[in-house]
Coordinates of C-alpha atoms and ligand atoms in Angstrom, one line a residue:
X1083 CA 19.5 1.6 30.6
X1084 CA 16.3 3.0 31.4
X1085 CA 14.4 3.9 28.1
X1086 CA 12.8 7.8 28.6
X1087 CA 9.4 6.9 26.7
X1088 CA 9.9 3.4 28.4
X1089 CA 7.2 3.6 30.5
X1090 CA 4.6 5.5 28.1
X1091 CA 5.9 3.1 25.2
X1092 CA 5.1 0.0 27.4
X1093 CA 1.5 1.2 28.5
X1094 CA 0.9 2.6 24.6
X1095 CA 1.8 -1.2 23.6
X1096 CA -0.2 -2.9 25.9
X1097 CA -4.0 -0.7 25.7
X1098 CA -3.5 0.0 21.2
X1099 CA -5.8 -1.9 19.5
X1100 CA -7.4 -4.0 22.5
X1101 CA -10.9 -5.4 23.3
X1102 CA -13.6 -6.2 20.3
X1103 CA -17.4 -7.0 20.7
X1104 CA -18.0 -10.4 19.9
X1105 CA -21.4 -12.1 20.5
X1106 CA -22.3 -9.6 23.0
X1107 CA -19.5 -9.7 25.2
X1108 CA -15.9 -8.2 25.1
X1109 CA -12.6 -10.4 24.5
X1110 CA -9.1 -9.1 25.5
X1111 CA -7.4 -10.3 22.2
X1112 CA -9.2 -9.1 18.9
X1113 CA -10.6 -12.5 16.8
X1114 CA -9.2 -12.8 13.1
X1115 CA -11.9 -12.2 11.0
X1116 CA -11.6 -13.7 7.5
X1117 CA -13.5 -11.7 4.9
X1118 CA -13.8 -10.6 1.7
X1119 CA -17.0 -9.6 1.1
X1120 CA -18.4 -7.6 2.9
X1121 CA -22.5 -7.0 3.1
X1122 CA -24.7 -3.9 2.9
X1123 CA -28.2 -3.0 4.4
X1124 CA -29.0 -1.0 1.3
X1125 CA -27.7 0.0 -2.1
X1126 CA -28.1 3.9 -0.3
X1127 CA -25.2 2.3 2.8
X1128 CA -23.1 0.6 -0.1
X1129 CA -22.5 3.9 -2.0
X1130 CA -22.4 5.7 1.3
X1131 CA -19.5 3.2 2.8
X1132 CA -17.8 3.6 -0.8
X1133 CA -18.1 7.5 -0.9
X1134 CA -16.4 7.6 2.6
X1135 CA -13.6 4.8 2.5
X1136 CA -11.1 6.7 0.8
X1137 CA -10.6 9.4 3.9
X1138 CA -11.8 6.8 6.7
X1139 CA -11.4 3.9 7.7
X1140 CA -14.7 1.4 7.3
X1141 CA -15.1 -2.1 6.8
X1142 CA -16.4 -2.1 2.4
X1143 CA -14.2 -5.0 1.4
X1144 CA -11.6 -7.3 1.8
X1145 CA -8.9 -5.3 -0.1
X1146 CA -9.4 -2.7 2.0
X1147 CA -8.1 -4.2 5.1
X1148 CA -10.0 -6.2 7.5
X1149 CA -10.6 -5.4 11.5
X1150 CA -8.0 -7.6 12.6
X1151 CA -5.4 -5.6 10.8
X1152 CA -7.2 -2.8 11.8
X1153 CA -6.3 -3.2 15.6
X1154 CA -2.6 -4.1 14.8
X1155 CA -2.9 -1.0 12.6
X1156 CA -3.6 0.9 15.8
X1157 CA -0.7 -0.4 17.7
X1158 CA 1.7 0.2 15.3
X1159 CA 0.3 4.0 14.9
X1160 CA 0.3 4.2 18.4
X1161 CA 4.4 3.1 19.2
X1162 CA 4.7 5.1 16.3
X1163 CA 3.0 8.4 17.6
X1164 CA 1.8 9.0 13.8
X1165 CA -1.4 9.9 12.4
X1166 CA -2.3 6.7 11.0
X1167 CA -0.9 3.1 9.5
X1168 CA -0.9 1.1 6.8
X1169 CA 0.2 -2.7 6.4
X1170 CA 1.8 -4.4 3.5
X1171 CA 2.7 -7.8 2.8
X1172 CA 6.8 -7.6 3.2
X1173 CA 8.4 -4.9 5.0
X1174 CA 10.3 -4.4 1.3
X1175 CA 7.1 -3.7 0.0
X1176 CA 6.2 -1.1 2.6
X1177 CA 9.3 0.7 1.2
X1178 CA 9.0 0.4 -2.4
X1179 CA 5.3 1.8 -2.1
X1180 CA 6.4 4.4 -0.2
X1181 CA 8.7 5.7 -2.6
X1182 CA 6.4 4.9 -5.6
X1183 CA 3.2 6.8 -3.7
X1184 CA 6.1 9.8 -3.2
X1185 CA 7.9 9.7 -6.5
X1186 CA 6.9 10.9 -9.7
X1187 CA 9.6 11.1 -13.3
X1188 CA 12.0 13.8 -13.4
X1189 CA 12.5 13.5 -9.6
X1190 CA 15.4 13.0 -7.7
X1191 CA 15.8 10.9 -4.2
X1192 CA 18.4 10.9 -1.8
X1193 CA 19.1 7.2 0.0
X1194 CA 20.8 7.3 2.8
X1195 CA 24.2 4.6 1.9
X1196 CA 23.4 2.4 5.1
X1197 CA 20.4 1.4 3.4
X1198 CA 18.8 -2.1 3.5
X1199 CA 20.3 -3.3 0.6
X1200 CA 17.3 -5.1 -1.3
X1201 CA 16.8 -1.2 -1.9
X1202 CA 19.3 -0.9 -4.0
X1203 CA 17.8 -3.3 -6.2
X1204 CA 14.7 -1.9 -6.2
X1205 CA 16.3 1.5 -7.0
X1206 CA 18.1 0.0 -9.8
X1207 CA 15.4 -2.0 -11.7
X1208 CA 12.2 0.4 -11.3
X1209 CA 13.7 4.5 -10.7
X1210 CA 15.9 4.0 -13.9
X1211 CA 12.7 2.5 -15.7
X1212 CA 10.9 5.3 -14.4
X1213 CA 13.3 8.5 -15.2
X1214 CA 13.4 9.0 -11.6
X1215 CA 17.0 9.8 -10.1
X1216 CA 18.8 8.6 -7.0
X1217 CA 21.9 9.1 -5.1
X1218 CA 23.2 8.0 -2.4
X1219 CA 24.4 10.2 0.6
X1220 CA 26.6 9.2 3.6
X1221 CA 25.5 7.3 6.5
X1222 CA 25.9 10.3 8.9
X1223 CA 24.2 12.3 6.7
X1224 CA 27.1 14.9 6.1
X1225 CA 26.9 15.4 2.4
X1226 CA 23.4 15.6 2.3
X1227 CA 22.6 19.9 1.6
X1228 CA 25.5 19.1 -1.5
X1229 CA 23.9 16.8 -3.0
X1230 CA 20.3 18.2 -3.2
X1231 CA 18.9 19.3 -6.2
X1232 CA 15.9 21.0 -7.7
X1233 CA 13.7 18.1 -8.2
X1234 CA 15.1 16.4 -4.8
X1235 CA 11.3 15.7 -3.9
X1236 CA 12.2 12.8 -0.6
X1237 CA 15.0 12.1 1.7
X1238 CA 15.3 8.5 2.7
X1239 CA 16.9 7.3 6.0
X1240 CA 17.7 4.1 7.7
X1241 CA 19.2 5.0 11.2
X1242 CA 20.6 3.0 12.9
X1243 CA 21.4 1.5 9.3
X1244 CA 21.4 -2.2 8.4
X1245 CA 25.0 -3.7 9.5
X1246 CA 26.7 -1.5 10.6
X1247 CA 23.9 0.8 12.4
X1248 CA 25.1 4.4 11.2
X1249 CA 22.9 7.2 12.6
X1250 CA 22.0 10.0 11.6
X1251 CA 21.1 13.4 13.0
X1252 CA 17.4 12.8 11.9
X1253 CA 16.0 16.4 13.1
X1254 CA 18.8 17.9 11.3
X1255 CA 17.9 16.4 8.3
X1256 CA 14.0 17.3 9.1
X1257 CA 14.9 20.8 9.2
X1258 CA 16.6 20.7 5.8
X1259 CA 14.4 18.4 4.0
X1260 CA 11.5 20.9 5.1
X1261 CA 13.5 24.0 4.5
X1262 CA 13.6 23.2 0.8
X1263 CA 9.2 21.3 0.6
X1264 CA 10.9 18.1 0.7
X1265 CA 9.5 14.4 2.6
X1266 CA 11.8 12.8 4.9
X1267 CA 11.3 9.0 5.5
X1268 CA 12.5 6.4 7.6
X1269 CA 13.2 2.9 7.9
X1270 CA 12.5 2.4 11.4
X1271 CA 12.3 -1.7 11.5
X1272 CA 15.4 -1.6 13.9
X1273 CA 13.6 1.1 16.4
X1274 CA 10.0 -0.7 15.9
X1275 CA 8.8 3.1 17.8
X1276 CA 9.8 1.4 20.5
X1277 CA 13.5 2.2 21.0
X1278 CA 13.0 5.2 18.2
X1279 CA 10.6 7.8 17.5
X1280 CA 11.5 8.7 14.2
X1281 CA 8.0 11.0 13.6
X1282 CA 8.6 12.8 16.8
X1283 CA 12.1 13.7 15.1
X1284 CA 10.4 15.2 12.3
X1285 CA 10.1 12.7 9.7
X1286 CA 6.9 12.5 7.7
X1287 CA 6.7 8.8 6.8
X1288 CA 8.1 5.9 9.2
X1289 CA 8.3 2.4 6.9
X1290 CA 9.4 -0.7 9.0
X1291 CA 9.2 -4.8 8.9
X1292 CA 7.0 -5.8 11.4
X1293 CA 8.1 -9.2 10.5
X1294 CA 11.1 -8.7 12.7
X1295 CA 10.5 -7.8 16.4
X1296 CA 6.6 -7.1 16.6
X1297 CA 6.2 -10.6 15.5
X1298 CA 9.0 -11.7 17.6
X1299 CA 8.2 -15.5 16.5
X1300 CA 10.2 -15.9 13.0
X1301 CA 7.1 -17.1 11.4
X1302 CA 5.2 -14.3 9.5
X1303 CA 6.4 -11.2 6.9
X1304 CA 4.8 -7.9 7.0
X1305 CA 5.2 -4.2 6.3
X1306 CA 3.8 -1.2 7.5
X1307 CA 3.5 2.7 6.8
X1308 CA 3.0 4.7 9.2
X1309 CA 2.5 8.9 8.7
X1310 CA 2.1 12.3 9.9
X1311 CA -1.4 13.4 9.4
X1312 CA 0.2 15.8 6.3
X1313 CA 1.2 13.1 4.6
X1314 CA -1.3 10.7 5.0
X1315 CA -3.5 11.2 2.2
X1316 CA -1.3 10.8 -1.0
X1317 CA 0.1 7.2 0.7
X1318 CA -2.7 6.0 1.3
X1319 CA -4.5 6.6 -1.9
X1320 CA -1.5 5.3 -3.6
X1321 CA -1.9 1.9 -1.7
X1322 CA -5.5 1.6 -1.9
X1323 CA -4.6 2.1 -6.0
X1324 CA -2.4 -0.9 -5.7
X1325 CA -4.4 -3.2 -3.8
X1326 CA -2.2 -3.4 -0.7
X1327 CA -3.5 -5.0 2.0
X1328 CA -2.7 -8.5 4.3
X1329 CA -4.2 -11.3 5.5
X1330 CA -6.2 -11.0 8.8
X1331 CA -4.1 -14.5 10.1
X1332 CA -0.9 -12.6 9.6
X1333 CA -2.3 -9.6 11.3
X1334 CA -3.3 -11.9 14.4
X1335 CA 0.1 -13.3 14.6
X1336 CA 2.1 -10.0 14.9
X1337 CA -0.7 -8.8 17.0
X1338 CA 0.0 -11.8 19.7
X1339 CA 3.7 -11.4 18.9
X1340 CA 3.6 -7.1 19.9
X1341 CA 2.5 -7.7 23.2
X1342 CA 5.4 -9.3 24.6
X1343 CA 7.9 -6.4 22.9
X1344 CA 8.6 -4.6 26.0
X1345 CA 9.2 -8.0 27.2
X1346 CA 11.7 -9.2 25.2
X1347 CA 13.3 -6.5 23.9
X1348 CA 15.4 -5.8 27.2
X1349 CA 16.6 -9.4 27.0
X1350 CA 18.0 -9.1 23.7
X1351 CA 19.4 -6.0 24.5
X1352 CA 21.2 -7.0 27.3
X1353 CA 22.6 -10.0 25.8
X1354 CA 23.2 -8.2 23.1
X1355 CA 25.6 -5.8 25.1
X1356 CA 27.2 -8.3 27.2
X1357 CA 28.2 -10.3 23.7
X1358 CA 29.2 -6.6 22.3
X1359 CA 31.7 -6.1 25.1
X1360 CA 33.1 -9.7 25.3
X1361 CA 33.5 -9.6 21.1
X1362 CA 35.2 -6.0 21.7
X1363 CA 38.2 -7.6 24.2
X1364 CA 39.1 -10.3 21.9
X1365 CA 42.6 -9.9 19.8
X1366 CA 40.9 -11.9 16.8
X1367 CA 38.1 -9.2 16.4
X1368 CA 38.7 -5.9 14.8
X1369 CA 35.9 -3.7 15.2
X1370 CA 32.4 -3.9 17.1
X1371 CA 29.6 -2.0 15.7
X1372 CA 26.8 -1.9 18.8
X1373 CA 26.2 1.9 19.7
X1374 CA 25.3 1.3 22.7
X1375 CA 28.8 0.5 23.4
X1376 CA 30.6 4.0 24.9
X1377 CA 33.0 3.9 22.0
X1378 CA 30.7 3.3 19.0
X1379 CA 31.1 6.2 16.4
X1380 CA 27.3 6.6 17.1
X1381 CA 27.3 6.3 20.4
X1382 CA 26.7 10.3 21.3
X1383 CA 23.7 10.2 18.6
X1384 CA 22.2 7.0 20.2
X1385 CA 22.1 8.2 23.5
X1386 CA 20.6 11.4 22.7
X1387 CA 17.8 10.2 20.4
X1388 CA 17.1 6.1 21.3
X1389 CA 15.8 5.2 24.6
X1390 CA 17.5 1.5 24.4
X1391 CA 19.3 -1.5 21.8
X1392 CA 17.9 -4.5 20.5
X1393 CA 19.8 -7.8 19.7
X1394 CA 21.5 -6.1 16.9
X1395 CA 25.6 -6.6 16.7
X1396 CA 28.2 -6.8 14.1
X1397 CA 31.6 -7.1 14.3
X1398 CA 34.9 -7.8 11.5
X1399 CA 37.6 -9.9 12.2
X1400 CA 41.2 -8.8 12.2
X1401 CA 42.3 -11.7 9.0
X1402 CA 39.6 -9.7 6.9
X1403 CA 39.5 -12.6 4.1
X1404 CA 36.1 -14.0 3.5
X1405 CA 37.1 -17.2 4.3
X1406 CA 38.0 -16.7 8.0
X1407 CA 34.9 -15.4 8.6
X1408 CA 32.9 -18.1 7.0
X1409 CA 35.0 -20.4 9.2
X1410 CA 34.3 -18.5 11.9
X1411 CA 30.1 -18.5 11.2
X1412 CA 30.0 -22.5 10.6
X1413 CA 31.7 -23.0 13.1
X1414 CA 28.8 -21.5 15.9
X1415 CA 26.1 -23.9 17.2
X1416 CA 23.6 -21.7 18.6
X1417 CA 23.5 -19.0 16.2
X1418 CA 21.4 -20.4 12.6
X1419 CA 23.0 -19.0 9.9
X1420 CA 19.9 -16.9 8.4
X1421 CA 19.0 -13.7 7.1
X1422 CA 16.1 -11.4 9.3
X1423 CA 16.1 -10.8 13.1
X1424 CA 14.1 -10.0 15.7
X1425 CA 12.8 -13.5 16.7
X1426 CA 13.6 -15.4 20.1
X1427 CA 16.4 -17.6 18.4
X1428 CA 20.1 -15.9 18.1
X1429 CA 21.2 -16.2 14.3
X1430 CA 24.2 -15.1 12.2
X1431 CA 25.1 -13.7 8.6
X1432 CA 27.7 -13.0 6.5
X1433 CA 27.4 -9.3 4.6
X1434 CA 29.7 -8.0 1.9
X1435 CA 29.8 -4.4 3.0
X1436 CA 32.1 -3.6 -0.4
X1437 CA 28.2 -4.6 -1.8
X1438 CA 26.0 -3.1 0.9
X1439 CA 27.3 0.6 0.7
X1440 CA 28.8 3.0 -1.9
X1441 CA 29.4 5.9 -0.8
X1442 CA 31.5 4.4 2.0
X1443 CA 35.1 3.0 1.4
X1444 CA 35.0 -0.7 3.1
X1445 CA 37.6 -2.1 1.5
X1446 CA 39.9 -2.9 4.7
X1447 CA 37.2 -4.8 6.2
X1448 CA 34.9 -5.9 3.8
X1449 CA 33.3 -9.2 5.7
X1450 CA 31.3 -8.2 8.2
X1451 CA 29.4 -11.1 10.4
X1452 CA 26.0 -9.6 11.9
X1453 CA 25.1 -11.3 14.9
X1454 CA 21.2 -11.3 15.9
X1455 CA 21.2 -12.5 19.9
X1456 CA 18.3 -14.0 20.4
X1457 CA 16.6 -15.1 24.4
X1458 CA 19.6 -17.7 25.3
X1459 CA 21.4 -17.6 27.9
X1460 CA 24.0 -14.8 27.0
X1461 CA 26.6 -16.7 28.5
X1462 CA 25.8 -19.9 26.5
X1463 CA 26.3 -17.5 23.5
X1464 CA 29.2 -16.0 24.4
X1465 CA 30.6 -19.7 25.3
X1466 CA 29.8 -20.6 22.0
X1467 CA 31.8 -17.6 20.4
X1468 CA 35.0 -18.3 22.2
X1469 CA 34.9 -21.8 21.3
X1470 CA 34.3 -20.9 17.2
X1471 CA 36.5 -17.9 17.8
X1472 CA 39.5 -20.6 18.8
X1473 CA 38.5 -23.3 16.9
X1474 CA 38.6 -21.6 13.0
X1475 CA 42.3 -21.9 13.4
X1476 CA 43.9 -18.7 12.5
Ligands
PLP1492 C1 14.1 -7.0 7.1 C2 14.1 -5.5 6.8 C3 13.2 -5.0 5.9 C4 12.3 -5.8 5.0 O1 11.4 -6.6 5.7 P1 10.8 -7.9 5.1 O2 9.5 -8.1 5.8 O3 11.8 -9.0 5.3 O4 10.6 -7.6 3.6 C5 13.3 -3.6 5.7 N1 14.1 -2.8 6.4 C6 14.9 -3.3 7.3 C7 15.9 -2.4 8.0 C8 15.0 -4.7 7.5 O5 15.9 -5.1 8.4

């Protein structure tokens, strides 16, 4: 599995945001600098540095972002292939201020079903406070044109979506959302614009976590924006308006953490497939959701569009009661049972899918177990599945 932006990707990940002037000489990894205020020459450079910081990017205070976030900024906007990038303090936040800086009352938005689900809540307590409407379309995107309507002002996607990694046709839905003036954005925390492109596919807005695999480590929450130059301006004003910006330590971390992505992400992937296919030949196990697998639903779409996997699986059981498969998770030693992914440990969770989508009919399987397969040994994993698998005693 030879990625077909591999080899730009890599080199893109390795030279973004490189190499500040410190002290006179040049260091490889940028320093954090901590600052909030930020000094001025003359009152004539203040009001110059405030007149321009709207449309660029200078140094005029701490809210404003600092260089270290600057230079991950820059590698996130390069993997990304956008204009520019923003960072936020959750990857939540970098969605909900997405759809705030695009959303205004009266109009509509269209979520795509496989949607993180902490949307859903969002969606719930703010659009209804706000008059703005939402549906919900279907994972593959097939209902979309039907449910359009006159104020539809953004199209939301999440592809592959969270637990179950649906995708969609995401130039398809480019060319409608931009037939009829509307923004298309994606949730690409699962393709880091690494494994997916979703700007080169015609979206206008990528939102992701880089608290998952950029930071690699498990030990830091962030979000980021990154847009087309077109869209750029109303985002970003938006954020500046709410004061969003992140520390320069947390920066530094998923900094450090990005420049190994090329490095691990194969190693996930490829334990991650090995576990798919073992999961896949066991009689306890109903279904495996991995697209990379030839017989994934998604499989056609992954291949065309993705240039590789991640550590990303799910599977149901065949006893689909909620009990076998919380059997089943207590009784693993290697995977923790927690929520997020992309770190170097393997974890699993639990995810009521009758909760996590609507407009799809889950009812015969509703349990899924989501398996994150960390840099182990895949065999020690897989070890550790057959033993669970046998021991939860059904
Ligand atoms: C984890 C996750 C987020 C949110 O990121 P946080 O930093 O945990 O807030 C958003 N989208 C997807 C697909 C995620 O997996």
């Amino acid at each position: 599995m030879i990625p077909a932006f591999d080899r730009l990707g890599r080199t893109r990940l390795i030279r973004a945001g490189l190499s500040t002037h410190v002290d006179g000489g040049r260091v490889v990894n940028p320093p954090v600098i901590r600052a909030s205020t930020v000094l001025f020459d003359s009152v004539a450079h203040l009001k110059d540095i405030r007149r321009r910081r709207d449309d660029e990017r200078v140094l005029s205070y701490g809210a404003r972002g600092n260089p270290t976030a600057y230079a991950l900024e820059d590698v996130i906007t390069e993997l990304e292939g956008g204009y520019r990038t923003r960072l936020l303090p959750t990857g939540l936040a970098a969605i909900t201020q997405t759809l705030i800086a695009c959303l205004r009352p009266g109009d509509h938005v269209l979520i795509t079903d496989a949607v993180y689900e902490p949307v859903r809540h969002f969606a719930r307590q703010f659009f209804e406070r706000f008059s703005i409407a939402y549906s919900f379309y279907a994972a593959d995107g097939r209902d979309v044109e039907a449910l359009l309507r006159p104020r539809t002002r953004l199209i939301y996607a999440e592809s592959p979506g969270s637990l179950a990694y649906e995708i969609v046709d995401l130039p398809a839905l480019a060319r409608l959302a931009h037939s009829r003036g509307i923004l298309l954005a994606a949730d690409n925390t699962w393709g880091t614009g690494y494994l997916y492109r979703p700007l080169a596919l015609g979206a206008d807005i990528v939102v992701s976590a880089p608290t998952k695999y950029l930071s690699g480590h498990s030990d830091v929450v962030m979000g980021a924006v990154t847009t087309t130059q077109a869209a750029w301006e109303p985002v970003n004003r938006s954020l500046d308006a709410h004061g969003m910006t992140v520390s320069p330590d947390d920066a530094w971390l998923i900094l450090r953490g990005s420049r190994t992505l090329a490095a691990r992400l194969p190693i996930h992937a490829t334990g991650a497939l090995r576990v798919a296919r073992w999961l896949r030949a066991q009689s306890g196990v109903a279904r495996v959701f991995f697209p990379a697998l030839p017989d994934d639903a998604n499989h056609t779409l992954w291949r065309r569009d993705f240039s590789g996997t991640n550590g990303l699986l799910s599977f149901v059981l065949s006893n689909s009661s909620e009990s076998a498969a919380i059997r089943l998770i207590e009784a693993l030693r290697l995977f923790g049972i927690g929520a997020s992914w992309g770190g170097f440990e393997s974890l699993v969770t639990l995810a009521d899918m009758c909760q996590a989508r609507t407009a799809t009919d889950w009812s015969r399987h509703p349990f899924l177990i989501r398996l994150h397969v960390g840099l182990e040994d895949p065999d020690d994993l897989i070890a550790d599945l057959e033993r669970a698998l046998n021991e939860k005693g059904d």
